[in-house]
XYZ file of C-alpha atoms in Angstrom:
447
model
C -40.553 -23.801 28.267
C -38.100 -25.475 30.241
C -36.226 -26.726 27.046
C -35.874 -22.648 26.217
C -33.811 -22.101 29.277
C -31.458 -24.553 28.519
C -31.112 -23.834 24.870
C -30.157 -19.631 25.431
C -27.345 -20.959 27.608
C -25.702 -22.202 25.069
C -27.000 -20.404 22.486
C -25.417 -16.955 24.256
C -22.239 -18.083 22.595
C -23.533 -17.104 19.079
C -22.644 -13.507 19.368
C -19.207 -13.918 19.985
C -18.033 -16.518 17.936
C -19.536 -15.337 14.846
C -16.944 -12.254 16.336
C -13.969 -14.164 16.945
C -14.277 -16.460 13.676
C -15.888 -13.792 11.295
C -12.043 -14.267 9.235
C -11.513 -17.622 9.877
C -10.558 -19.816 6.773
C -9.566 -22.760 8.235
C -11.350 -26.017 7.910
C -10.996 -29.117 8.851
C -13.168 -31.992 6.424
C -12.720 -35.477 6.409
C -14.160 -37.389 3.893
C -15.012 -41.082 3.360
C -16.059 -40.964 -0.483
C -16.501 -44.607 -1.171
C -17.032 -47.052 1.954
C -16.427 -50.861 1.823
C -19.195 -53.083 0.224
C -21.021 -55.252 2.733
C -23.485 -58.270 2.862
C -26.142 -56.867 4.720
C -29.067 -58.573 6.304
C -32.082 -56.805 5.934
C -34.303 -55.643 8.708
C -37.211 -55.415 6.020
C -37.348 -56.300 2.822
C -34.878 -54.934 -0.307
C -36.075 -52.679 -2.534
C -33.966 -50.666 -4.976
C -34.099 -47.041 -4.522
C -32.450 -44.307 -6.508
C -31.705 -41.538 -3.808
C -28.701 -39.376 -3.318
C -26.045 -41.308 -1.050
C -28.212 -44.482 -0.908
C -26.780 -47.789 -2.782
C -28.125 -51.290 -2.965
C -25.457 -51.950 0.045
C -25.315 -48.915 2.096
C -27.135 -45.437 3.290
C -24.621 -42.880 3.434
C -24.922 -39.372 5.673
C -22.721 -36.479 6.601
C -22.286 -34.184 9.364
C -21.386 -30.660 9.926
C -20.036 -29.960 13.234
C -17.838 -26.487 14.582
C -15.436 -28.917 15.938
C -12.790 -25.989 16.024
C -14.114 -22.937 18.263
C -12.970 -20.326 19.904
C -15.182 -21.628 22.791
C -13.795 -25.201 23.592
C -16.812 -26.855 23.069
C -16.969 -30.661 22.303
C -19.591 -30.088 19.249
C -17.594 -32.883 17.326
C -19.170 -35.349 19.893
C -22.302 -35.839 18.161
C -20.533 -37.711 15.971
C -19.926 -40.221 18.187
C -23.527 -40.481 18.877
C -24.020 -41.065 15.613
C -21.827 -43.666 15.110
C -22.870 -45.806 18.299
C -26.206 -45.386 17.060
C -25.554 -46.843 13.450
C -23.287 -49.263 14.448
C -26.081 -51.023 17.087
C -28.262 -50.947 14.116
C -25.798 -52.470 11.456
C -24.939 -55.396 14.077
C -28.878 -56.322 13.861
C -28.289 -56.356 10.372
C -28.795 -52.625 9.005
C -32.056 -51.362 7.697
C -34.043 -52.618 4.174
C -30.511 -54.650 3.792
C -28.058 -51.762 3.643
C -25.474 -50.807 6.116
C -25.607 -47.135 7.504
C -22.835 -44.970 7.564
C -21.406 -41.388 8.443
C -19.211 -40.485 5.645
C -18.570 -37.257 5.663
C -17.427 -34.799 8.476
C -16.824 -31.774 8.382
C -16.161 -28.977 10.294
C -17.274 -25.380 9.364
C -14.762 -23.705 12.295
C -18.522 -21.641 13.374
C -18.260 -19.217 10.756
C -17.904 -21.598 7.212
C -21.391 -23.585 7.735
C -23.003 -22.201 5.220
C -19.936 -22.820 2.522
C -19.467 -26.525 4.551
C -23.095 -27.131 4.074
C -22.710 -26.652 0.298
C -19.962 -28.122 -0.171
C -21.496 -31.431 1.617
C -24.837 -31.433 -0.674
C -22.721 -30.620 -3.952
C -19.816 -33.038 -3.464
C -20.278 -35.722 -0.651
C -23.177 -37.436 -2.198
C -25.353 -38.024 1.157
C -28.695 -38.916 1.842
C -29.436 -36.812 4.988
C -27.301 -34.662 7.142
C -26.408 -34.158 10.366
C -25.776 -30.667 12.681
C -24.116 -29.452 15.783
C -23.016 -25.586 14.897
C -22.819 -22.199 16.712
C -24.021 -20.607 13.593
C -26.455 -22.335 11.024
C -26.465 -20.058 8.614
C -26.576 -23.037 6.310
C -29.801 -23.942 7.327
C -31.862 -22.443 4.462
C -29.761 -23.843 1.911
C -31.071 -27.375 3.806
C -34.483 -26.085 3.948
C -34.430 -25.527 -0.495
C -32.836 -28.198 -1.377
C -35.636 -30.453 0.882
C -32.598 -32.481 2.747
C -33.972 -34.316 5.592
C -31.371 -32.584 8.679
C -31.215 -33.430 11.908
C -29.463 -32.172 15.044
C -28.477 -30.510 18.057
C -31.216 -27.742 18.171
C -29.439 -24.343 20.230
C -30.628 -22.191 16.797
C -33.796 -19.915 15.561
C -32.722 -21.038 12.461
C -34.618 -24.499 12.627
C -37.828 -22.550 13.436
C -40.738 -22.638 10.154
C -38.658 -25.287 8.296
C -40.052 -28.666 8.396
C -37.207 -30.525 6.512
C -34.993 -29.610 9.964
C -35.489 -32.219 13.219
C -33.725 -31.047 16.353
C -33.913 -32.729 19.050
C -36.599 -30.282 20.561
C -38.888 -28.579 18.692
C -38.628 -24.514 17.810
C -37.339 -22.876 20.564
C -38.855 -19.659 22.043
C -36.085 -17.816 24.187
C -38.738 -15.657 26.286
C -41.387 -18.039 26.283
C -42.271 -18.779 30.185
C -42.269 -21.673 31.309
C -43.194 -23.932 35.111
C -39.829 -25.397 35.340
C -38.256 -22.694 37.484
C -41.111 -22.011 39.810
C -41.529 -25.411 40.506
C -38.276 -25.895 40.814
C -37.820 -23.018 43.709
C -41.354 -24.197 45.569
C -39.624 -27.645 45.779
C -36.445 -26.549 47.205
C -38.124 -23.719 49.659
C -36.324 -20.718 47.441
C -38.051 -17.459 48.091
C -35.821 -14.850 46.560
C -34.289 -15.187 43.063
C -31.451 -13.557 41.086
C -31.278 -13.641 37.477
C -28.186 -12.990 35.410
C -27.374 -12.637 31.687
C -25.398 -11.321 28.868
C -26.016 -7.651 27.422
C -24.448 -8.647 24.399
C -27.276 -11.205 23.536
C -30.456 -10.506 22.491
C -31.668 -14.554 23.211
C -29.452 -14.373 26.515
C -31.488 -10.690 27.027
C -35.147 -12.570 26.428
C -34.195 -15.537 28.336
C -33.712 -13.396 31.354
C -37.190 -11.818 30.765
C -38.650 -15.189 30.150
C -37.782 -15.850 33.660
C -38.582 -13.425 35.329
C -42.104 -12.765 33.685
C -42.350 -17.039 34.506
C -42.421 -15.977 38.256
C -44.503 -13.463 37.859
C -47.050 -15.696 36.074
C -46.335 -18.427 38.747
C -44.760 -16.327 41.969
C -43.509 -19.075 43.883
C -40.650 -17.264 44.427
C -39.907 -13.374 43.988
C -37.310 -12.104 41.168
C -35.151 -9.915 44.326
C -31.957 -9.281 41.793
C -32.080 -9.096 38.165
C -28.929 -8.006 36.025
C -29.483 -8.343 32.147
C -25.886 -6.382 30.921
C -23.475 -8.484 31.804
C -20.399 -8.636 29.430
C -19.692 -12.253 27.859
C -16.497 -13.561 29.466
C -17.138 -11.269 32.399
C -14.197 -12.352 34.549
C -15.353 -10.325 37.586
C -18.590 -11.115 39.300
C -17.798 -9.589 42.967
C -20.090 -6.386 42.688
C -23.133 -8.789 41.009
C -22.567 -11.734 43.917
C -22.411 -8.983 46.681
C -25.362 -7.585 45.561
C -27.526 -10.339 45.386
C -25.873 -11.108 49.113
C -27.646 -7.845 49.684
C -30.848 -8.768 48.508
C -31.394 -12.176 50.240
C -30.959 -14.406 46.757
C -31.129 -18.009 47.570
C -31.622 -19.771 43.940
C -30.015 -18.008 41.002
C -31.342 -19.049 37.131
C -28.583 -17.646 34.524
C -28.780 -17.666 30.971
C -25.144 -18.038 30.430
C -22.616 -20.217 28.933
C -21.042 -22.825 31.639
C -17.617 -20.574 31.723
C -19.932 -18.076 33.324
C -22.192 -19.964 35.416
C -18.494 -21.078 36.772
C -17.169 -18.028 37.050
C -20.090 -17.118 39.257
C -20.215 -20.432 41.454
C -16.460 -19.549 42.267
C -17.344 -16.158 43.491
C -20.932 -17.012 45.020
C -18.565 -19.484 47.232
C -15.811 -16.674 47.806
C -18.587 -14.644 49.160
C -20.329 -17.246 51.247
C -23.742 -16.717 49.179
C -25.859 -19.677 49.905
C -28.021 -19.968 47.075
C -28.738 -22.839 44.572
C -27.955 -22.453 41.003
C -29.847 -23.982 37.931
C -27.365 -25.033 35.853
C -28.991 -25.489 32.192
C -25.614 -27.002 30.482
C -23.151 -28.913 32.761
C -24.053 -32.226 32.755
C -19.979 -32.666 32.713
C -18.527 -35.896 34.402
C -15.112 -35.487 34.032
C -15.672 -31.329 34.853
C -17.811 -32.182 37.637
C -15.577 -34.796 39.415
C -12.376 -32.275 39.513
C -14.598 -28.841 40.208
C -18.146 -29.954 41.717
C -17.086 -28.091 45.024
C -18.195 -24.748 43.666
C -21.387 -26.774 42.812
C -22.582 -28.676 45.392
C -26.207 -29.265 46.043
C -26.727 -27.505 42.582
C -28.929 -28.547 40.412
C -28.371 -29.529 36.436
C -30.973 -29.835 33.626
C -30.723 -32.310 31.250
C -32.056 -32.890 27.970
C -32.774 -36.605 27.705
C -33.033 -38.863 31.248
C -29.348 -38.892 32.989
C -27.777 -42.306 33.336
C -27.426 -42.211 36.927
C -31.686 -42.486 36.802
C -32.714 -45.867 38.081
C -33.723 -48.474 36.567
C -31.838 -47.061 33.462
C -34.064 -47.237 30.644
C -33.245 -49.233 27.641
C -32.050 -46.550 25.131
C -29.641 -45.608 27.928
C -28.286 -48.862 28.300
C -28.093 -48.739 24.636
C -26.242 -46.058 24.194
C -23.619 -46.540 27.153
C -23.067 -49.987 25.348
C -22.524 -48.479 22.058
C -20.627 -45.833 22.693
C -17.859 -47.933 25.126
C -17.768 -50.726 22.355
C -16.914 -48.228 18.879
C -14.398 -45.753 21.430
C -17.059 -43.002 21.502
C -16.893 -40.329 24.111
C -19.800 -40.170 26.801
C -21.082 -37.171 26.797
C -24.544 -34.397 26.136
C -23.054 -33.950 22.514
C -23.001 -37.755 21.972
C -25.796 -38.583 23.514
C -27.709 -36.153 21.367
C -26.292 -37.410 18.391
C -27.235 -40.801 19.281
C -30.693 -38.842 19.729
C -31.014 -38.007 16.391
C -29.482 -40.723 14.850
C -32.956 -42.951 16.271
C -34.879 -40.235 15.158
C -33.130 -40.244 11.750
C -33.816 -44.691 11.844
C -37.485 -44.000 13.272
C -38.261 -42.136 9.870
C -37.063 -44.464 7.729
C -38.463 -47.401 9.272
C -41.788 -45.149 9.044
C -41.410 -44.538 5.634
C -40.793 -48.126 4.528
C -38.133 -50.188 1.915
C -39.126 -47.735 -0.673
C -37.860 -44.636 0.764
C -36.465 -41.407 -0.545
C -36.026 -38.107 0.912
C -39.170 -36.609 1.322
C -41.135 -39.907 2.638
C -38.740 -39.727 5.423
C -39.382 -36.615 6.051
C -43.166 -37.056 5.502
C -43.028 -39.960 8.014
C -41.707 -37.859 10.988
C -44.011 -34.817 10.441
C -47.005 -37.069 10.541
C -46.556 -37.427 13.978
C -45.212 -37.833 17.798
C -41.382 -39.116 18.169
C -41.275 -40.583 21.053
C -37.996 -42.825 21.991
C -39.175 -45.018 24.966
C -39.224 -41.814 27.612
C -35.477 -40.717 26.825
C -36.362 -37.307 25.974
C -39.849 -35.388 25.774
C -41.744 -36.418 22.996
C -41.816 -34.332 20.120
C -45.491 -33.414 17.747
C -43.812 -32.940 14.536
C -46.790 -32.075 13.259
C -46.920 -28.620 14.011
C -43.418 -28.733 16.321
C -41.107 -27.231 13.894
C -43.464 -23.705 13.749
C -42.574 -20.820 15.833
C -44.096 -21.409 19.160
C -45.395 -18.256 20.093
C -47.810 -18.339 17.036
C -51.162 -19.936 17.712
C -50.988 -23.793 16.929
C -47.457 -24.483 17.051
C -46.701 -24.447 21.425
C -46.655 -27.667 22.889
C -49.578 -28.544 25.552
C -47.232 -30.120 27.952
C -43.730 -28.454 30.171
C -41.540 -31.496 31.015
C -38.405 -31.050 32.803
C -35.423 -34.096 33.885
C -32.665 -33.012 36.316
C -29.760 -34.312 38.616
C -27.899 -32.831 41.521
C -24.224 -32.279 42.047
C -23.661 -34.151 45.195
C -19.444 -34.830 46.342
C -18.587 -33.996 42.750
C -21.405 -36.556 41.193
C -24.832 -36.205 39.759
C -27.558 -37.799 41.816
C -31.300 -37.749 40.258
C -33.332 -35.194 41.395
C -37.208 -34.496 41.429
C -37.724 -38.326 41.157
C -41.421 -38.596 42.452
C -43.000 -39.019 38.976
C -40.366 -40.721 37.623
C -37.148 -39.240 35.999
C -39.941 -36.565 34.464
C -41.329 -33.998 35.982
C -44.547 -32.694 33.702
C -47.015 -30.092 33.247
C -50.101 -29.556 32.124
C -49.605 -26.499 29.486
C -53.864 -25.605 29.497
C -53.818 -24.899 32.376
C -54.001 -21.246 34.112
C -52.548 -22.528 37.663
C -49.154 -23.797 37.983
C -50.010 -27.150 39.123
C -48.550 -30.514 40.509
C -46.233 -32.038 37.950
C -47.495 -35.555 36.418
C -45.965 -38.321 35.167
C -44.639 -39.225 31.411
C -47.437 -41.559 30.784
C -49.946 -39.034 31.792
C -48.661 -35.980 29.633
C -48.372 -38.273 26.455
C -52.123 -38.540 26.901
C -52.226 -34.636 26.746
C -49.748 -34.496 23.980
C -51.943 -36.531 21.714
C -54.674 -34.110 21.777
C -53.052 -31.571 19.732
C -50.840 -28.324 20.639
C -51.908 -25.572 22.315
C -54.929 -23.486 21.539
């Protein structure tokens, strides 16, 4: 699946920050334990509920974020999201006449979610909680306890628990997938390399899933394939000059962005013309001081870029939101403001009476689909591991931009910011639009 690619780039990180922070005591929590009382006006009628975090005035969540890593990732962002997100909704008057808040934050510094996580459910008093970690080892705590979670999906651990929302379903790192062959028959691309970490058994089967995803669909041929690579390799001469040798003009790696950098730097030293698929670097500021070593690139996105045209309303939404509460612009926002409407979408499913398991009931009895802002999501059978019969999505879909004069222009436009597949079928196939795979979607997962 396309979604799989993107997901072990990031996800490569896991091995060495549970190194780096396997002593680390320091965390950072910040806790609102009472907000101020409101007079809300109810977008649906007021009924009393006795639920954790929930008052007759306000519906109170947490977060747990690894804000401090040894990485320099912006994981803290989703908060942001979040807060745009609730905020939009509380100036239309909040939901069932209570405000919603984020009151609790808290950062588990990558290796402390699990301790974070407990410390949240046994002291913060919240009625669902929210995730953007390098190591969710919390998640089964989550899963017992039946808290409604939601959040930035890059872990196995949200796999076979249906209390946990990400915002894609269960990820299967060697899955294959249409994206990349597509991708290379658009662009002309005839010989590929493919690069990852040795250190990482997801990097390791997110390499295989791409190569075995050209041999299933050989628009292309895999001509250089290195699967040992060191994480924070600072030296990628001998694996550039080799795939010089071999002729590579489009190179997939299932590395973090410091790598993926690392390499554009060298593929440019070396004068290697070949297109890279970058699965995590949808970066404005980064791009605008360093997009020489990336031009005519291509990046994946999960949810529709803003630069699409006409911008769909839950963009606009969200670029309004965000610029009026101070939030940062960015993939970690965004996907909290993802799974904040996700979070809303559930409760306005489950209705004024609602408690922790109707929400939760009301997602998994069906599609969550937010206007075309991100591939919609079969809760119904999404959160099971996809390689088992009955739990793989029918459809492939796939948004992306290209770095053009350090900026991201929309790419693969000719069904729309989308670019779908049919999942039955054998052949690869032409991609079709949005509209058309929801039609598949609805017929159930794969067979």
């Amino acid at each position: 699946q396309s979604m799989r690619i993107r997901s072990v780039a990031v996800a490569v990180v896991v091995a060495l920050a549970a190194a780096a922070c396997s002593n680390s005591s320091g965390v950072k929590t910040t806790t609102r334990t009472t907000a101020p009382r409101t007079t809300a006006t109810s977008a649906g009628p007021f009924v009393h509920v006795d639920q954790p975090g929930v008052s007759d005035t306000e519906i109170h969540v947490g977060s747990v974020t690894s804000t401090t890593n040894p990485l320099g990732g912006n994981y803290g962002e989703l908060n942001a999201g979040i807060k745009a997100y609730f905020e939009m909704v509380n100036g239309g008057g909040g939901l069932y006449g209570r405000k919603l808040r984020l009151t609790s934050e808290r950062d588990d510094a990558v290796a402390n979610n699990q301790a974070q996580v407990q410390a949240m459910l046994s002291q913060d008093n919240v009625f669902s909680v929210f995730v953007a970690t390098l190591l969710f080892t919390g998640a089964d705590l989550l899963q017992r306890q039946a808290v409604p979670t939601f959040g930035w999906n890059i872990n196995s651990e949200f796999a076979d628990k249906d209390h946990l929302f990400g915002n894609i379903g269960a990820i299967c790192f060697g899955c294959t997938g249409r994206m990349l062959p597509y991708v290379a028959s658009k662009i002309g691309a005839k010989r590929v390399g493919v690069l990852a970490y040795g250190i990482s058994q997801q990097s390791k089967e997110g390499a295989a899933g791409t190569r075995e995803s050209f041999k299933q669909f050989p628009t292309a041929q895999v001509a250089y394939y290195d699967d040992s690579l060191p994480f924070g390799v600072p030296d990628l001469s001998a694996q550039v000059a080799a795939m010089k040798r071999a002729g590579v003009d489009f190179v997939a790696a299932d590395m973090d962005f410091n790598g993926v950098f690392t390499l554009a730097k060298e593929m440019q030293k070396q004068g290697l013309k070949a297109v890279q698929w970058l699965p995590n670097a949808y970066d404005h500021d980064f791009m605008a001081a360093n997009g020489q070593f990336f031009e005519g690139d291509y990046v994946e996105t999960q949810f529709v870029a803003w630069e699409h045209t006409p911008r769909i309303k839950q963009v606009s939404d969200f670029l309004d939101w965000t610029a009026r509460t101070g939030g940062k612009q960015s993939e970690l926002s965004m996907t909290g403001w993802i799974v904040a409407d996700m979070f809303v979408t559930g409760l306005r499913k489950a209705g004024p009476d609602f408690s922790r398991q109707k929400l939760v009931d009301a997602l998994n009895s069906g599609i969550y689909d937010p206007g075309g802002l991100i591939e919609p999501i079969d809760w119904r059978y999404r959160h099971g591991d996809p390689t088992k019969p009955g739990h793989d999505s029918p459809i492939e879909c796939f948004t992306a931009v290209q770095v053009t004069g350090g900026k991201f222009v929309p790419a693969f436009t000719d069904k729309g910011p989308w670019n779908c597949f049919d999942g039955r079928q054998q052949q690869l196939g032409a991609p079709i639009t949005l509209d058309e795979a929801r039609q598949i979607l609805a017929q159930g997962p794969l067979k």
